[in-house]
Short mmCIF file of C-alpha atoms and ligand atoms in Angstrom, two decimals:
data_model
loop_
_atom_site.label_atom_id
_atom_site.label_comp_id
_atom_site.label_asym_id
_atom_site.label_seq_id
_atom_site.Cartn_x
_atom_site.Cartn_y
_atom_site.Cartn_z
CA UNK A 260 9.20 -24.83 -7.54
CA UNK A 261 11.96 -24.46 -10.06
CA UNK A 262 10.19 -24.70 -13.40
CA UNK A 263 10.32 -21.57 -15.55
CA UNK A 264 6.62 -21.70 -16.35
CA UNK A 265 5.32 -22.08 -12.81
CA UNK A 266 7.78 -19.47 -11.52
CA UNK A 267 6.57 -16.86 -14.02
CA UNK A 268 3.80 -16.13 -11.53
CA UNK A 269 6.53 -14.97 -9.17
CA UNK A 270 8.52 -12.81 -11.57
CA UNK A 271 7.03 -9.55 -10.29
CA UNK A 272 4.43 -8.10 -7.95
CA UNK A 273 1.77 -5.55 -8.91
CA UNK A 274 4.58 -3.28 -10.17
CA UNK A 275 4.95 -5.03 -13.50
CA UNK A 276 7.61 -2.79 -15.03
CA UNK A 277 10.49 -4.78 -13.48
CA UNK A 278 10.37 -8.54 -13.96
CA UNK A 279 12.91 -11.14 -12.98
CA UNK A 280 12.68 -14.89 -12.59
CA UNK A 281 13.70 -16.30 -9.18
CA UNK A 282 16.02 -19.29 -8.91
CA UNK A 283 13.42 -21.20 -6.88
CA UNK A 284 10.21 -20.64 -4.93
CA UNK A 285 9.57 -22.38 -1.61
CA UNK A 286 6.33 -22.56 0.39
CA UNK A 287 7.19 -23.34 4.02
CA UNK A 288 4.52 -24.06 6.64
CA UNK A 289 6.46 -23.37 9.86
CA UNK A 290 8.90 -20.82 11.24
CA UNK A 291 11.44 -23.61 11.65
CA UNK A 292 11.23 -24.47 7.94
CA UNK A 293 11.77 -20.80 7.07
CA UNK A 294 14.86 -20.77 9.33
CA UNK A 295 16.25 -23.94 7.69
CA UNK A 296 15.81 -22.45 4.21
CA UNK A 297 17.51 -19.22 5.25
CA UNK A 298 20.46 -21.13 6.77
CA UNK A 299 20.82 -23.18 3.58
CA UNK A 300 20.81 -20.02 1.45
CA UNK A 301 23.53 -18.60 3.70
CA UNK A 302 25.63 -21.73 3.32
CA UNK A 303 25.29 -21.58 -0.47
CA UNK A 304 25.53 -17.76 -0.56
CA UNK A 305 22.27 -17.55 -2.51
CA UNK A 306 20.03 -14.49 -2.11
CA UNK A 307 16.53 -15.00 -0.71
CA UNK A 308 13.50 -12.80 -0.25
CA UNK A 309 10.14 -12.90 1.48
CA UNK A 310 6.89 -12.77 -0.47
CA UNK A 311 3.31 -12.49 0.76
CA UNK A 312 0.50 -12.16 -1.76
CA UNK A 313 2.57 -10.23 -4.31
CA UNK A 314 0.20 -7.23 -4.31
CA UNK A 315 3.06 -4.82 -3.57
CA UNK A 316 3.21 -1.82 -5.87
CA UNK A 317 6.94 -1.01 -5.81
CA UNK A 318 8.56 -4.29 -6.87
CA UNK A 319 9.58 -5.12 -3.29
CA UNK A 320 9.19 -8.85 -3.77
CA UNK A 321 10.67 -9.04 -7.26
CA UNK A 322 13.78 -11.24 -7.32
CA UNK A 323 15.94 -8.67 -9.10
CA UNK A 324 19.08 -10.73 -8.39
CA UNK A 325 17.43 -14.10 -8.72
CA UNK A 326 17.53 -16.19 -5.56
CA UNK A 327 14.97 -18.07 -3.50
CA UNK A 328 11.51 -16.58 -3.03
CA UNK A 329 10.21 -17.59 0.40
CA UNK A 330 6.42 -17.43 0.09
CA UNK A 331 4.40 -17.10 3.30
CA UNK A 332 1.05 -18.12 1.83
CA UNK A 333 1.02 -21.42 3.75
CA UNK A 334 1.80 -19.64 7.02
CA UNK A 335 -1.86 -18.68 7.15
CA UNK A 336 -3.15 -19.60 10.62
CA UNK A 337 -4.55 -17.32 13.30
CA UNK A 338 -2.71 -18.68 16.34
CA UNK A 339 -4.26 -16.87 19.29
CA UNK A 340 -7.07 -14.42 20.04
CA UNK A 341 -7.05 -12.60 23.37
CA UNK A 342 -10.39 -10.78 23.51
CA UNK A 343 -10.08 -9.20 27.00
CA UNK A 344 -6.73 -7.65 26.07
CA UNK A 345 -7.72 -7.08 22.42
CA UNK A 346 -4.77 -8.85 20.86
CA UNK A 347 -4.36 -11.42 18.10
CA UNK A 348 -1.35 -13.45 17.02
CA UNK A 349 -1.50 -14.35 13.32
CA UNK A 350 0.98 -16.05 11.02
CA UNK A 351 2.48 -13.65 8.51
CA UNK A 352 0.73 -15.18 5.49
CA UNK A 353 -2.78 -14.52 6.88
CA UNK A 354 -4.81 -12.37 4.51
CA UNK A 355 -5.56 -8.98 6.08
CA UNK A 356 -9.36 -9.25 5.90
CA UNK A 357 -9.31 -12.67 7.62
CA UNK A 358 -8.09 -11.00 10.82
CA UNK A 359 -11.18 -8.79 10.94
CA UNK A 360 -13.50 -11.62 9.91
CA UNK A 361 -12.25 -13.73 12.82
CA UNK A 362 -13.32 -11.17 15.45
CA UNK A 363 -16.15 -9.18 13.80
CA UNK A 364 -18.74 -11.21 15.74
CA UNK A 365 -17.08 -9.93 18.93
CA UNK A 366 -17.44 -6.31 17.81
CA UNK A 367 -13.76 -5.92 16.97
CA UNK A 368 -11.63 -5.46 13.87
CA UNK A 369 -8.05 -5.08 12.66
CA UNK A 370 -8.06 -1.42 11.66
CA UNK A 371 -5.46 -1.04 8.84
CA UNK A 372 -7.49 -1.79 5.71
CA UNK A 373 -5.51 -1.49 2.46
CA UNK A 374 -7.76 -1.52 -0.57
CA UNK A 375 -6.07 -4.83 -1.40
CA UNK A 376 -7.14 -6.28 1.96
CA UNK A 377 -8.98 -9.18 0.34
CA UNK A 378 -5.63 -10.51 -0.91
CA UNK A 379 -2.61 -8.91 0.81
CA UNK A 380 -1.00 -10.56 3.83
CA UNK A 381 -0.34 -9.13 7.26
CA UNK A 382 3.39 -9.90 6.77
CA UNK A 383 3.38 -7.77 3.61
CA UNK A 384 1.52 -5.04 5.53
CA UNK A 385 4.23 -5.09 8.20
CA UNK A 386 7.01 -4.88 5.61
CA UNK A 387 5.40 -1.91 3.84
CA UNK A 388 3.82 -0.24 6.90
CA UNK A 389 0.62 -0.29 4.89
CA UNK A 390 -2.23 2.12 5.26
CA UNK A 391 -5.74 2.15 3.85
CA UNK A 392 -8.83 4.34 3.60
CA UNK A 393 -9.51 4.22 7.35
CA UNK A 394 -5.97 4.98 8.44
CA UNK A 395 -6.84 8.68 8.25
CA UNK A 396 -8.42 8.24 11.66
CA UNK A 397 -6.99 4.96 12.91
CA UNK A 398 -3.34 5.10 11.87
CA UNK A 399 -1.17 2.80 9.75
CA UNK A 400 0.21 -0.69 10.41
CA UNK A 401 2.90 0.47 12.83
CA UNK A 402 0.20 1.84 15.14
CA UNK A 403 -1.42 -1.59 15.39
CA UNK A 404 1.48 -4.06 15.68
CA UNK A 405 2.99 -4.80 19.10
CA UNK A 406 5.04 -7.95 18.45
CA UNK A 407 6.81 -9.93 15.74
CA UNK A 408 8.43 -13.32 15.34
CA UNK A 409 11.09 -13.11 12.67
CA UNK A 410 13.76 -15.27 11.07
CA UNK A 411 16.84 -13.06 10.84
CA UNK A 412 18.92 -13.14 7.64
CA UNK A 413 21.42 -15.54 9.33
CA UNK A 414 18.64 -18.01 10.22
CA UNK A 415 18.28 -17.11 13.91
CA UNK A 416 14.66 -16.90 15.13
CA UNK A 417 13.89 -13.86 17.31
CA UNK A 418 10.83 -12.44 19.02
CA UNK A 419 10.47 -8.68 19.11
CA UNK A 420 7.98 -6.91 21.39
CA UNK A 421 4.98 -8.96 22.46
CA UNK A 422 1.41 -8.39 23.56
CA UNK A 423 2.15 -5.42 25.77
CA UNK A 424 2.53 -1.96 24.35
CA UNK A 425 5.64 0.22 24.50
CA UNK A 426 8.02 -2.44 25.84
CA UNK A 427 11.18 -0.94 27.34
CA UNK A 428 14.38 -0.78 25.27
CA UNK A 429 14.80 0.10 21.61
CA UNK A 430 11.60 -0.08 19.57
CA UNK A 431 12.74 -2.89 17.27
CA UNK A 432 9.16 -3.65 16.24
CA UNK A 433 8.74 -0.05 15.09
CA UNK A 434 12.06 -0.25 13.24
CA UNK A 435 11.13 -3.49 11.49
CA UNK A 436 7.68 -2.30 10.40
CA UNK A 437 8.34 -0.62 7.04
CA UNK A 438 11.73 -2.28 6.47
CA UNK A 439 10.46 -3.80 3.21
CA UNK A 440 11.66 -7.33 3.84
CA UNK A 441 15.30 -6.33 4.27
CA UNK A 442 15.55 -7.22 8.00
CA UNK A 443 14.43 -10.86 7.75
CA UNK A 444 11.32 -12.99 7.23
CA UNK A 445 8.48 -12.17 9.62
CA UNK A 446 6.55 -15.35 10.45
CA UNK A 447 4.16 -14.20 13.20
CA UNK A 448 2.56 -10.84 13.95
CA UNK A 449 0.86 -9.70 17.18
CA UNK A 450 -1.74 -7.05 16.41
CA UNK A 451 -4.11 -4.83 18.35
CA UNK A 452 -7.84 -5.34 17.88
CA UNK A 453 -9.99 -2.22 17.74
CA UNK A 454 -13.70 -1.96 18.62
CA UNK A 455 -15.97 -1.55 15.61
CA UNK A 456 -17.56 1.91 15.54
CA UNK A 457 -21.10 2.07 16.89
CA UNK A 458 -22.43 3.82 13.79
CA UNK A 459 -21.45 5.21 10.37
CA UNK A 460 -22.55 7.98 8.07
CA UNK A 461 -21.12 7.44 4.61
CA UNK A 462 -21.57 10.21 2.07
CA UNK A 463 -20.86 10.49 -1.64
CA UNK A 464 -20.07 14.05 -2.75
CA UNK A 465 -20.40 14.61 -6.50
CA UNK A 466 -18.30 17.44 -8.01
CA UNK A 467 -18.16 19.15 -11.40
CA UNK A 468 -14.43 19.86 -11.02
CA UNK A 469 -11.43 18.22 -9.36
CA UNK A 470 -10.54 21.60 -7.86
CA UNK A 471 -13.84 21.73 -5.98
CA UNK A 472 -13.44 18.17 -4.72
CA UNK A 473 -9.88 18.65 -3.49
CA UNK A 474 -10.73 21.99 -1.88
CA UNK A 475 -13.52 20.20 0.00
CA UNK A 476 -11.00 17.72 1.41
CA UNK A 477 -8.87 20.54 2.78
CA UNK A 478 -11.91 22.36 4.16
CA UNK A 479 -13.32 19.31 5.98
CA UNK A 480 -10.07 18.72 7.85
CA UNK A 481 -9.58 22.45 8.46
CA UNK A 482 -13.06 22.54 10.05
CA UNK A 483 -11.80 20.13 12.73
CA UNK A 484 -13.82 17.15 11.48
CA UNK A 485 -11.91 13.86 11.43
CA UNK A 486 -13.65 11.42 9.10
CA UNK A 487 -12.88 7.71 9.40
CA UNK A 488 -12.08 7.89 5.69
CA UNK A 489 -11.95 10.55 2.99
CA UNK A 490 -11.29 9.17 -0.48
CA UNK A 491 -11.34 10.67 -3.95
CA UNK A 492 -12.11 8.98 -7.30
CA UNK A 493 -11.79 10.88 -10.58
CA UNK A 494 -13.92 10.66 -13.71
CA UNK A 495 -11.79 8.23 -15.71
CA UNK A 496 -11.72 5.59 -13.01
CA UNK A 497 -15.32 6.30 -12.00
CA UNK A 498 -16.40 5.32 -15.50
CA UNK A 499 -14.33 2.14 -15.37
CA UNK A 500 -16.06 1.28 -12.06
CA UNK A 501 -19.45 1.99 -13.65
CA UNK A 502 -18.60 -0.23 -16.62
CA UNK A 503 -17.63 -3.02 -14.25
CA UNK A 504 -20.29 -2.80 -11.54
CA UNK A 505 -23.14 -0.50 -12.70
CA UNK A 506 -23.55 1.22 -9.34
CA UNK A 507 -25.27 4.26 -10.85
CA UNK A 508 -22.44 6.76 -10.30
CA UNK A 509 -22.73 10.02 -12.27
CA UNK A 510 -20.46 9.41 -15.27
CA UNK A 511 -20.16 13.10 -16.13
CA UNK A 512 -18.82 14.23 -12.73
CA UNK A 513 -15.10 15.16 -12.74
CA UNK A 514 -14.64 13.70 -9.26
CA UNK A 515 -16.47 12.13 -6.33
CA UNK A 516 -15.51 11.99 -2.66
CA UNK A 517 -16.39 9.13 -0.35
CA UNK A 518 -16.58 10.65 3.12
CA UNK A 519 -17.17 8.31 6.03
CA UNK A 520 -17.89 9.54 9.54
CA UNK A 521 -17.86 6.94 12.30
CA UNK A 522 -18.01 6.65 16.07
CA UNK A 523 -20.82 7.01 18.61
CA UNK A 524 -24.29 7.47 17.12
CA UNK A 525 -24.83 10.72 19.01
CA UNK A 526 -23.37 13.64 17.10
CA UNK A 527 -22.85 11.84 13.78
CA UNK A 528 -25.83 13.51 12.12
CA UNK A 529 -24.53 16.94 13.13
CA UNK A 530 -21.11 16.18 11.61
CA UNK A 531 -22.73 14.75 8.47
CA UNK A 532 -24.68 17.99 8.09
CA UNK A 533 -21.49 20.04 8.48
CA UNK A 534 -19.78 17.91 5.82
CA UNK A 535 -22.76 18.36 3.52
CA UNK A 536 -22.55 22.15 3.96
CA UNK A 537 -18.80 22.18 3.18
CA UNK A 538 -19.44 20.13 0.03
CA UNK A 539 -22.21 22.52 -1.03
CA UNK A 540 -20.04 25.56 -0.32
CA UNK A 541 -17.55 24.04 -2.78
CA UNK A 542 -20.23 23.67 -5.46
CA UNK A 543 -21.03 19.98 -4.99
CA UNK A 544 -23.72 19.08 -7.47
CA UNK A 545 -25.12 16.47 -5.12
CA UNK A 546 -24.36 14.87 -1.74
CA UNK A 547 -25.80 11.38 -1.26
CA UNK A 548 -26.01 9.65 2.10
CA UNK A 549 -25.75 5.85 2.08
CA UNK A 550 -29.18 4.98 3.47
CA UNK A 551 -28.56 1.30 4.25
CA UNK A 552 -25.58 -0.92 5.13
CA UNK A 553 -25.86 -2.32 1.59
CA UNK A 554 -25.51 1.19 0.11
CA UNK A 555 -22.43 1.72 2.27
CA UNK A 556 -20.97 -1.64 1.20
CA UNK A 557 -21.49 -0.69 -2.46
CA UNK A 558 -19.56 2.57 -2.02
CA UNK A 559 -16.66 0.73 -0.41
CA UNK A 560 -16.72 -1.97 -3.04
CA UNK A 561 -16.43 0.76 -5.67
CA UNK A 562 -13.43 2.26 -3.87
CA UNK A 563 -11.68 -1.00 -3.09
CA UNK A 564 -12.18 -2.56 -6.52
CA UNK A 565 -11.43 0.71 -8.32
CA UNK A 566 -7.86 -0.16 -9.33
CA UNK A 567 -9.04 -3.59 -10.48
CA UNK A 568 -11.72 -1.91 -12.60
CA UNK A 569 -9.05 0.37 -14.07
CA UNK A 570 -7.68 -2.79 -15.69
CA UNK A 571 -10.36 -2.12 -18.31
CA UNK A 572 -8.65 1.11 -19.31
CA UNK A 573 -5.21 -0.16 -20.38
CA UNK A 574 -3.12 -3.35 -20.50
CA UNK A 575 -0.71 -2.05 -17.82
CA UNK A 576 -0.92 0.34 -14.87
CA UNK A 577 1.71 1.86 -12.61
CA UNK A 578 0.14 3.11 -9.40
CA UNK A 579 2.24 5.98 -8.08
CA UNK A 580 2.33 6.76 -4.36
CA UNK A 581 3.38 10.21 -3.22
CA UNK A 582 2.36 12.25 -0.21
CA UNK A 583 1.66 15.96 -0.13
CA UNK A 584 0.25 18.45 2.38
CA UNK A 585 -3.55 18.28 1.98
CA UNK A 586 -3.78 22.00 1.29
CA UNK A 587 -1.70 21.46 -1.89
CA UNK A 588 -4.14 18.95 -3.39
CA UNK A 589 -5.82 21.33 -5.88
CA UNK A 590 -2.48 22.66 -7.19
CA UNK A 591 -0.84 19.22 -7.42
CA UNK A 592 -3.79 17.53 -9.13
CA UNK A 593 -3.74 20.34 -11.72
CA UNK A 594 -0.03 19.74 -12.31
CA UNK A 595 -0.55 15.99 -12.66
CA UNK A 596 -3.10 16.72 -15.38
CA UNK A 597 -0.45 18.81 -17.08
CA UNK A 598 2.17 16.04 -16.76
CA UNK A 599 -0.33 13.63 -18.33
CA UNK A 600 -0.79 16.01 -21.27
CA UNK A 601 2.93 16.69 -21.76
CA UNK A 602 3.93 13.01 -21.74
CA UNK A 603 0.95 11.93 -23.82
CA UNK A 604 -0.17 9.28 -21.33
CA UNK A 605 -3.45 8.92 -19.47
CA UNK A 606 -3.38 9.24 -15.68
CA UNK A 607 -6.37 8.57 -13.44
CA UNK A 608 -6.62 9.22 -9.71
CA UNK A 609 -8.11 7.16 -6.88
CA UNK A 610 -6.58 7.94 -3.54
CA UNK A 611 -6.59 8.54 0.21
CA UNK A 612 -7.29 12.27 -0.17
CA UNK A 613 -7.70 12.92 3.55
CA UNK A 614 -4.12 11.77 4.17
CA UNK A 615 -2.77 13.74 1.19
CA UNK A 616 -1.67 10.32 -0.09
CA UNK A 617 -1.86 10.45 -3.89
CA UNK A 618 -2.18 7.42 -6.17
CA UNK A 619 -1.97 8.67 -9.73
CA UNK A 620 -2.51 5.54 -11.86
CA UNK A 621 -0.52 5.78 -15.07
CA UNK A 622 -2.16 3.83 -17.90
CA UNK A 623 0.00 2.34 -20.64
CA UNK A 624 1.01 -0.71 -22.61
CA UNK A 625 4.23 -2.28 -21.33
CA UNK A 626 4.88 -3.82 -24.77
CA UNK A 627 5.49 -0.32 -26.15
CA UNK A 628 9.07 0.63 -25.12
CA UNK A 629 8.58 4.31 -25.91
CA UNK A 630 5.44 4.51 -23.82
CA UNK A 631 7.16 2.63 -20.99
CA UNK A 632 9.96 5.17 -21.04
CA UNK A 633 7.48 8.05 -20.82
CA UNK A 634 5.69 6.33 -17.91
CA UNK A 635 8.92 6.12 -15.90
CA UNK A 636 9.77 9.76 -16.65
CA UNK A 637 6.26 11.01 -15.84
CA UNK A 638 6.36 9.02 -12.57
CA UNK A 639 9.64 10.66 -11.64
CA UNK A 640 8.23 14.08 -12.39
CA UNK A 641 5.23 13.41 -10.13
CA UNK A 642 7.58 12.44 -7.29
CA UNK A 643 9.66 15.59 -7.80
CA UNK A 644 6.45 17.58 -7.66
CA UNK A 645 5.50 15.93 -4.35
CA UNK A 646 8.87 16.83 -2.85
CA UNK A 647 8.70 20.38 -4.20
CA UNK A 648 5.43 21.06 -2.35
CA UNK A 649 6.78 19.63 0.92
CA UNK A 650 5.73 16.00 0.57
CA UNK A 651 7.40 12.61 0.21
CA UNK A 652 8.16 9.97 -2.43
CA UNK A 653 6.06 7.27 -0.80
CA UNK A 654 3.12 7.14 1.56
CA UNK A 655 2.49 3.41 1.87
CA UNK A 656 3.79 1.41 -1.09
CA UNK A 657 7.48 1.58 -0.19
CA UNK A 658 10.62 2.13 -2.26
CA UNK A 659 11.21 -1.42 -3.50
CA UNK A 660 12.96 -1.29 -6.86
CA UNK A 661 10.59 1.24 -8.33
CA UNK A 662 11.81 4.26 -6.39
CA UNK A 663 15.46 3.45 -5.76
CA UNK A 664 16.53 6.23 -8.08
CA UNK A 665 14.21 8.68 -6.34
CA UNK A 666 15.85 8.18 -2.92
CA UNK A 667 18.56 10.82 -3.55
CA UNK A 668 15.81 13.31 -4.40
CA UNK A 669 14.73 13.19 -0.79
CA UNK A 670 17.74 12.01 1.21
CA UNK A 671 21.37 13.10 1.36
CA UNK A 672 24.21 10.62 0.88
CA UNK A 673 24.77 10.70 4.64
CA UNK A 674 21.08 9.88 5.30
CA UNK A 675 21.23 6.91 2.96
CA UNK A 676 24.56 5.68 4.39
CA UNK A 677 23.06 5.76 7.88
CA UNK A 678 20.01 3.78 6.76
CA UNK A 679 22.31 1.23 5.09
CA UNK A 680 24.21 0.88 8.36
CA UNK A 681 20.94 0.08 10.17
CA UNK A 682 20.10 -2.52 7.52
CA UNK A 683 23.61 -3.96 7.98
CA UNK A 684 22.91 -4.67 11.67
CA UNK A 685 20.21 -7.13 10.60
CA UNK A 686 21.31 -8.09 7.12
CA UNK A 687 25.08 -8.03 7.11
CA UNK A 688 25.89 -9.66 3.80
CA UNK A 689 22.78 -8.32 1.99
CA UNK A 690 21.57 -11.79 1.05
CA UNK A 691 18.07 -10.95 2.32
CA UNK A 692 16.03 -9.12 -0.35
CA UNK A 693 19.00 -7.57 -2.15
CA UNK A 694 18.68 -4.81 -4.72
CA UNK A 695 15.99 -2.89 -2.86
CA UNK A 696 15.66 0.54 -1.26
CA UNK A 697 19.15 1.97 -1.72
CA UNK A 698 20.87 3.09 -4.96
CA UNK A 699 24.14 1.39 -3.90
CA UNK A 700 22.51 -1.97 -3.40
CA UNK A 701 21.27 -1.83 -6.98
CA UNK A 702 24.74 -1.77 -8.43
CA UNK A 703 26.33 -4.03 -5.84
CA UNK A 704 23.88 -6.88 -6.39
CA UNK A 705 24.47 -6.76 -10.10
CA UNK A 706 28.14 -7.32 -9.42
CA UNK A 707 27.73 -9.78 -6.55
CA UNK A 708 25.24 -12.15 -8.05
CA UNK A 709 24.00 -11.95 -11.57
CA UNK A 710 22.75 -9.20 -13.82
CA UNK A 711 19.06 -8.48 -13.71
CA UNK A 712 17.25 -10.50 -16.36
CA UNK A 713 14.22 -8.44 -17.24
CA UNK A 714 11.97 -10.02 -19.81
CA UNK A 715 8.40 -9.67 -20.92
C1 LIG B 256 -5.42 -3.04 -5.99
C2 LIG B 256 -4.40 -2.70 -4.93
C3 LIG B 256 -4.76 -1.83 -3.92
C4 LIG B 256 -3.83 -1.49 -2.92
N1 LIG B 256 -4.21 -0.64 -1.92
C5 LIG B 256 -3.35 -0.34 -0.94
C6 LIG B 256 -3.74 0.53 0.12
O1 LIG B 256 -4.87 1.02 0.20
N2 LIG B 256 -2.82 0.81 1.07
C7 LIG B 256 -1.55 0.29 1.03
O2 LIG B 256 -0.76 0.58 1.92
N3 LIG B 256 -1.16 -0.55 0.04
C8 LIG B 256 -2.01 -0.88 -0.93
N4 LIG B 256 -1.62 -1.72 -1.93
C9 LIG B 256 -0.24 -2.26 -1.95
C10 LIG B 256 -0.07 -3.65 -1.29
O3 LIG B 256 -1.28 -4.36 -1.27
C11 LIG B 256 0.52 -3.52 0.11
O4 LIG B 256 1.82 -3.01 0.04
C12 LIG B 256 0.54 -4.85 0.89
O5 LIG B 256 0.94 -4.63 2.21
C13 LIG B 256 1.46 -5.89 0.28
O6 LIG B 256 1.20 -7.12 0.90
P1 LIG B 256 1.57 -8.51 0.18
O7 LIG B 256 1.24 -9.61 1.10
O8 LIG B 256 0.97 -8.58 -1.15
O9 LIG B 256 3.15 -8.33 0.10
P2 LIG B 256 4.13 -8.61 -1.14
O10 LIG B 256 3.74 -7.80 -2.30
O11 LIG B 256 4.25 -10.07 -1.35
O12 LIG B 256 5.48 -8.04 -0.55
C14 LIG B 256 5.63 -6.68 -0.28
C15 LIG B 256 6.95 -6.45 0.46
O13 LIG B 256 6.86 -7.06 1.73
C16 LIG B 256 7.91 -8.00 1.92
N5 LIG B 256 7.32 -9.08 2.72
C17 LIG B 256 6.21 -9.80 2.41
N6 LIG B 256 5.97 -10.69 3.40
C18 LIG B 256 6.95 -10.52 4.32
C19 LIG B 256 7.25 -11.17 5.55
N7 LIG B 256 6.51 -12.16 6.04
N8 LIG B 256 8.34 -10.74 6.24
C20 LIG B 256 9.11 -9.73 5.78
N9 LIG B 256 8.87 -9.11 4.62
C21 LIG B 256 7.79 -9.50 3.90
C22 LIG B 256 8.34 -8.39 0.52
O14 LIG B 256 9.68 -8.83 0.48
C23 LIG B 256 8.16 -7.06 -0.21
O15 LIG B 256 9.27 -6.25 0.01
C24 LIG B 256 -2.52 -2.06 -2.95
C25 LIG B 256 -2.17 -2.95 -3.96
C26 LIG B 256 -3.10 -3.26 -4.96
C27 LIG B 256 -2.70 -4.23 -6.03
#
């Protein structure tokens, strides 16, 4: 594709603040085609970048220097399922949920479950080291990937790792997971399959105040209980979900927690009772237990479609992604409320509370330049706050273009130079996904190729 109109779909991901039109978009169907495209781009010295479903939240797949977007959506086949050894080989463009659907009848699933799992690709998950509600107990993408096939930025095809775990030598799979598309184009992913839990107890805790809800999160973990998932939704977004789906959530509650316990049937009721007591101790108005699988599905639909429902609240949303120690949740949520007040912008919260992984969603209208400016500044202040309390500038959405300027808040010049050296081993001339991750690459791509052409 080279037409301006059809390529507009590719001018950003779910971080809509930075937009830039690519030079071309290609949709290969084989690893060999990807390699040929990459070699051609090298010959012509044209930048190129991988793109999955474009659900990224940090602008990782935005063509900030133009160049060729290599979409993986047609690399969407599950190639091999090895049930006895609990492995699957899938092409990088497979949608996350399709992996689980393919083996659910065998009592297995692919554990990392981003809330976007109905759309995002496993290649995108690898690039971002994505998490999800259930990664509190089961771990993030890197804990579930054992092998990769990848087209290196010079066009060479390599295989890293394989079906066995902990292969000898450097852990190049571990290094590549989370490299945000700057090491090459992943075309195949070997993942672990995890048995489905025997039983679930899914509770909804309803709280009058955010403080009580966040204190409950800390207390549950401190009590030695490890829920499969522990998610928080605040009042603003809860009402948007109600408007969209009419689930019967209490509109006047300041926050709700979705607390899921899973594992063997024996013992689950005891843990559920302990969770209920901790909620009550923290003044929960009500604790509901999902009585049927349908009730449970409704709770998860509310959580996973929550950001979509927030689309009702404003024309544009920036979903921030910081991490903090769980015990700091009450203090940090209070400060975020204060930031919202000081900058005069609405912020709602729906996040992986058990991981301390915040997602303040900043609501605004990108056509208003003044508001856009305040959104960027408020976002930066939230990240500084996360660092101040001992956290980090990203939990699972990556740096992309969004957080380039925040890197020096967390890393020294020497740290960043070392990371750039590692990137250089794979991506020597920076043609592969330029302008991402590092402050230096931002300026150098503007000089090397063409200035960023942001437009609305
Ligand atoms: C509503 C919503 C909810 C979300 N919830 C979560 C959540 O719970 N947890 C979470 O972690 N994230 C979440 N995200 C963020 C996003 O879905 C993830 O980052 C996801 O992994 C991106 O996958 P994608 O296929 O859309 O990748 P894209 O957005 O297309 O790309 C993301 C990055 O990966 C690179 N990339 C893509 N494919 C490849 C490949 N084959 N090889 C190498 N690099 C590649 C791109 O260059 C880019 O840097 C959410 C997003 C939305 C919109």
